[in-house]
GROMACS .gro file of N, CA and C in nm:
model
  219
    1MET      N    1  -2.774   2.957  -1.044
    1MET     CA    2  -2.686   2.918  -0.936
    1MET      C    3  -2.593   2.807  -0.985
    2THR      N    4  -2.465   2.821  -0.960
    2THR     CA    5  -2.369   2.719  -1.004
    2THR      C    6  -2.356   2.610  -0.901
    3GLN      N    7  -2.331   2.491  -0.951
    3GLN     CA    8  -2.311   2.379  -0.861
    3GLN      C    9  -2.163   2.368  -0.827
    4PRO      N   10  -2.132   2.322  -0.706
    4PRO     CA   11  -1.991   2.309  -0.670
    4PRO      C   12  -1.924   2.201  -0.755
    5ALA      N   13  -1.797   2.219  -0.778
    5ALA     CA   14  -1.720   2.121  -0.855
    5ALA      C   15  -1.717   1.989  -0.778
    6PRO      N   16  -1.721   1.877  -0.850
    6PRO     CA   17  -1.715   1.749  -0.781
    6PRO      C   18  -1.581   1.731  -0.711
    7THR      N   19  -1.585   1.667  -0.597
    7THR     CA   20  -1.461   1.641  -0.524
    7THR      C   21  -1.388   1.523  -0.587
    8LEU      N   22  -1.262   1.506  -0.552
    8LEU     CA   23  -1.185   1.392  -0.600
    8LEU      C   24  -1.253   1.262  -0.558
    9ARG      N   25  -1.305   1.258  -0.436
    9ARG     CA   26  -1.375   1.139  -0.387
    9ARG      C   27  -1.496   1.108  -0.474
   10ASP      N   28  -1.575   1.209  -0.508
   10ASP     CA   29  -1.692   1.188  -0.593
   10ASP      C   30  -1.651   1.135  -0.730
   11THR      N   31  -1.547   1.191  -0.786
   11THR     CA   32  -1.498   1.147  -0.917
   11THR      C   33  -1.451   1.003  -0.911
   12ASN      N   34  -1.378   0.968  -0.806
   12ASN     CA   35  -1.329   0.831  -0.793
   12ASN      C   36  -1.441   0.731  -0.768
   13LEU      N   37  -1.543   0.770  -0.693
   13LEU     CA   38  -1.658   0.682  -0.672
   13LEU      C   39  -1.732   0.657  -0.802
   14ASP      N   40  -1.739   0.758  -0.888
   14ASP     CA   41  -1.801   0.739  -1.019
   14ASP      C   42  -1.723   0.637  -1.102
   15LYS      N   43  -1.591   0.637  -1.089
   15LYS     CA   44  -1.508   0.542  -1.164
   15LYS      C   45  -1.536   0.398  -1.123
   16LEU      N   46  -1.574   0.376  -0.998
   16LEU     CA   47  -1.604   0.240  -0.953
   16LEU      C   48  -1.715   0.177  -1.035
   17ALA      N   49  -1.807   0.257  -1.084
   17ALA     CA   50  -1.919   0.206  -1.161
   17ALA      C   51  -1.883   0.179  -1.307
   18THR      N   52  -1.775   0.240  -1.355
   18THR     CA   53  -1.745   0.229  -1.498
   18THR      C   54  -1.620   0.146  -1.528
   19LEU      N   55  -1.528   0.135  -1.435
   19LEU     CA   56  -1.404   0.061  -1.459
   19LEU      C   57  -1.411  -0.078  -1.396
   20ARG      N   58  -1.330  -0.169  -1.446
   20ARG     CA   59  -1.323  -0.305  -1.390
   20ARG      C   60  -1.195  -0.317  -1.308
   21PHE      N   61  -1.208  -0.383  -1.194
   21PHE     CA   62  -1.095  -0.406  -1.105
   21PHE      C   63  -1.086  -0.555  -1.074
   22ASP      N   64  -0.965  -0.600  -1.048
   22ASP     CA   65  -0.944  -0.739  -1.009
   22ASP      C   66  -0.975  -0.760  -0.861
   23VAL      N   67  -0.943  -0.660  -0.781
   23VAL     CA   68  -0.957  -0.670  -0.635
   23VAL      C   69  -1.016  -0.540  -0.582
   24LEU      N   70  -1.106  -0.553  -0.487
   24LEU     CA   71  -1.160  -0.438  -0.414
   24LEU      C   72  -1.114  -0.451  -0.269
   25VAL      N   73  -1.037  -0.355  -0.223
   25VAL     CA   74  -0.990  -0.355  -0.085
   25VAL      C   75  -1.079  -0.259  -0.007
   26LEU      N   76  -1.139  -0.308   0.100
   26LEU     CA   77  -1.225  -0.226   0.185
   26LEU      C   78  -1.146  -0.181   0.307
   27GLY      N   79  -1.131  -0.053   0.322
   27GLY     CA   80  -1.060   0.004   0.437
   27GLY      C   81  -0.926   0.060   0.397
   28GLY      N   82  -0.907   0.187   0.426
   28GLY     CA   83  -0.785   0.257   0.387
   28GLY      C   84  -0.686   0.273   0.501
   29GLY      N   85  -0.694   0.186   0.600
   29GLY     CA   86  -0.594   0.189   0.707
   29GLY      C   87  -0.462   0.131   0.657
   30ILE      N   88  -0.370   0.108   0.747
   30ILE     CA   89  -0.238   0.061   0.708
   30ILE      C   90  -0.246  -0.074   0.639
   31ASN      N   91  -0.329  -0.166   0.687
   31ASN     CA   92  -0.339  -0.298   0.624
   31ASN      C   93  -0.399  -0.290   0.484
   32GLY      N   94  -0.505  -0.214   0.469
   32GLY     CA   95  -0.566  -0.198   0.338
   32GLY      C   96  -0.474  -0.127   0.240
   33ALA      N   97  -0.407  -0.023   0.286
   33ALA     CA   98  -0.318   0.053   0.199
   33ALA      C   99  -0.200  -0.032   0.152
   34VAL      N  100  -0.140  -0.106   0.243
   34VAL     CA  101  -0.026  -0.190   0.206
   34VAL      C  102  -0.070  -0.304   0.116
   35SER      N  103  -0.186  -0.363   0.144
   35SER     CA  104  -0.237  -0.469   0.057
   35SER      C  105  -0.261  -0.418  -0.084
   36ALA      N  106  -0.325  -0.303  -0.095
   36ALA     CA  107  -0.351  -0.243  -0.226
   36ALA      C  108  -0.222  -0.210  -0.299
   37ALA      N  109  -0.126  -0.153  -0.227
   37ALA     CA  110   0.002  -0.116  -0.289
   37ALA      C  111   0.077  -0.240  -0.337
   38ALA      N  112   0.079  -0.345  -0.256
   38ALA     CA  113   0.150  -0.468  -0.293
   38ALA      C  114   0.086  -0.532  -0.416
   39LEU      N  115  -0.046  -0.537  -0.419
   39LEU     CA  116  -0.114  -0.595  -0.534
   39LEU      C  117  -0.093  -0.511  -0.660
   40ALA      N  118  -0.104  -0.379  -0.647
   40ALA     CA  119  -0.085  -0.290  -0.762
   40ALA      C  120   0.057  -0.302  -0.817
   41ALA      N  121   0.154  -0.321  -0.728
   41ALA     CA  122   0.294  -0.336  -0.772
   41ALA      C  123   0.312  -0.463  -0.855
   42ARG      N  124   0.224  -0.559  -0.839
   42ARG     CA  125   0.229  -0.684  -0.914
   42ARG      C  126   0.140  -0.681  -1.038
   43GLY      N  127   0.085  -0.564  -1.068
   43GLY     CA  128   0.005  -0.549  -1.189
   43GLY      C  129  -0.142  -0.579  -1.174
   44VAL      N  130  -0.188  -0.599  -1.051
   44VAL     CA  131  -0.329  -0.625  -1.027
   44VAL      C  132  -0.404  -0.491  -1.028
   45ARG      N  133  -0.520  -0.488  -1.090
   45ARG     CA  134  -0.602  -0.366  -1.091
   45ARG      C  135  -0.680  -0.362  -0.960
   46VAL      N  136  -0.646  -0.265  -0.877
   46VAL     CA  137  -0.699  -0.258  -0.740
   46VAL      C  138  -0.781  -0.131  -0.721
   47ALA      N  139  -0.894  -0.147  -0.655
   47ALA     CA  140  -0.973  -0.032  -0.608
   47ALA      C  141  -0.968  -0.036  -0.455
   48LEU      N  142  -0.937   0.076  -0.395
   48LEU     CA  143  -0.930   0.088  -0.250
   48LEU      C  144  -1.034   0.190  -0.207
   49ILE      N  145  -1.126   0.148  -0.121
   49ILE     CA  146  -1.228   0.241  -0.074
   49ILE      C  147  -1.230   0.242   0.078
   50ASP      N  148  -1.268   0.355   0.132
   50ASP     CA  149  -1.279   0.373   0.275
   50ASP      C  150  -1.408   0.450   0.301
   51ARG      N  151  -1.466   0.434   0.415
   51ARG     CA  152  -1.594   0.502   0.441
   51ARG      C  153  -1.577   0.653   0.457
   52ALA      N  154  -1.458   0.698   0.486
   52ALA     CA  155  -1.434   0.842   0.502
   52ALA      C  156  -1.310   0.880   0.421
   53ASP      N  157  -1.227   0.962   0.475
   53ASP     CA  158  -1.105   1.003   0.408
   53ASP      C  159  -1.000   0.893   0.425
   54PHE      N  160  -0.921   0.870   0.322
   54PHE     CA  161  -0.818   0.768   0.325
   54PHE      C  162  -0.725   0.789   0.445
   55ALA      N  163  -0.717   0.692   0.531
   55ALA     CA  164  -0.632   0.695   0.651
   55ALA      C  165  -0.662   0.815   0.741
   56GLY      N  166  -0.784   0.866   0.734
   56GLY     CA  167  -0.819   0.985   0.810
   56GLY      C  168  -0.813   0.966   0.960
   57THR      N  169  -0.868   0.858   1.008
   57THR     CA  170  -0.870   0.836   1.153
   57THR      C  171  -0.731   0.806   1.206
   58THR      N  172  -0.655   0.725   1.133
   58THR     CA  173  -0.520   0.691   1.177
   58THR      C  174  -0.434   0.816   1.188
   59SER      N  175  -0.437   0.899   1.086
   59SER     CA  176  -0.356   1.020   1.087
   59SER      C  177  -0.402   1.117   1.195
   60GLN      N  178  -0.531   1.115   1.222
   60GLN     CA  179  -0.586   1.206   1.322
   60GLN      C  180  -0.540   1.167   1.462
   61GLN      N  181  -0.527   1.039   1.489
   61GLN     CA  182  -0.495   0.993   1.623
   61GLN      C  183  -0.346   0.988   1.653
   62SER      N  184  -0.264   0.997   1.552
   62SER     CA  185  -0.120   0.990   1.573
   62SER      C  186  -0.050   1.085   1.478
   63SER      N  187   0.079   1.085   1.483
   63SER     CA  188   0.154   1.174   1.394
   63SER      C  189   0.179   1.103   1.261
   64ASN      N  190   0.077   1.098   1.179
   64ASN     CA  191   0.085   1.039   1.045
   64ASN      C  192   0.135   0.896   1.046
   65LEU      N  193   0.080   0.815   1.135
   65LEU     CA  194   0.119   0.675   1.145
   65LEU      C  195   0.101   0.600   1.014
   66ALA      N  196  -0.007   0.627   0.942
   66ALA     CA  197  -0.031   0.556   0.817
   66ALA      C  198   0.079   0.585   0.717
   67TRP      N  199   0.114   0.711   0.699
   67TRP     CA  200   0.220   0.745   0.603
   67TRP      C  201   0.353   0.685   0.647
   68GLY      N  202   0.386   0.695   0.772
   68GLY     CA  203   0.510   0.639   0.821
   68GLY      C  204   0.514   0.488   0.806
   69GLY      N  205   0.402   0.423   0.831
   69GLY     CA  206   0.396   0.277   0.817
   69GLY      C  207   0.416   0.233   0.672
   70ILE      N  208   0.354   0.304   0.579
   70ILE     CA  209   0.368   0.270   0.437
   70ILE      C  210   0.511   0.299   0.392
   71LYS      N  211   0.564   0.410   0.434
   71LYS     CA  212   0.698   0.452   0.391
   71LYS      C  213   0.805   0.350   0.430
   72TYR      N  214   0.792   0.292   0.547
   72TYR     CA  215   0.897   0.203   0.596
   72TYR      C  216   0.872   0.057   0.567
   73LEU      N  217   0.757   0.021   0.505
   73LEU     CA  218   0.733  -0.119   0.472
   73LEU      C  219   0.792  -0.154   0.342
   0.00000   0.00000   0.00000
């Protein structure tokens, strides 16, 4: 029996154990995403984790509020 291929989330979680980061941002909502993007733009090594899918709840409750918020900031 073959095992299913690892998901992108599984692969990225494995990287947390092997790579070094300067900052760990908890929460992939608009604040976490913008904080991570701003730090990464300044050359900081950032890991962003969320308990579920990145911006999943925000996008579910509105018409892609997270993407629109990031795009216009």
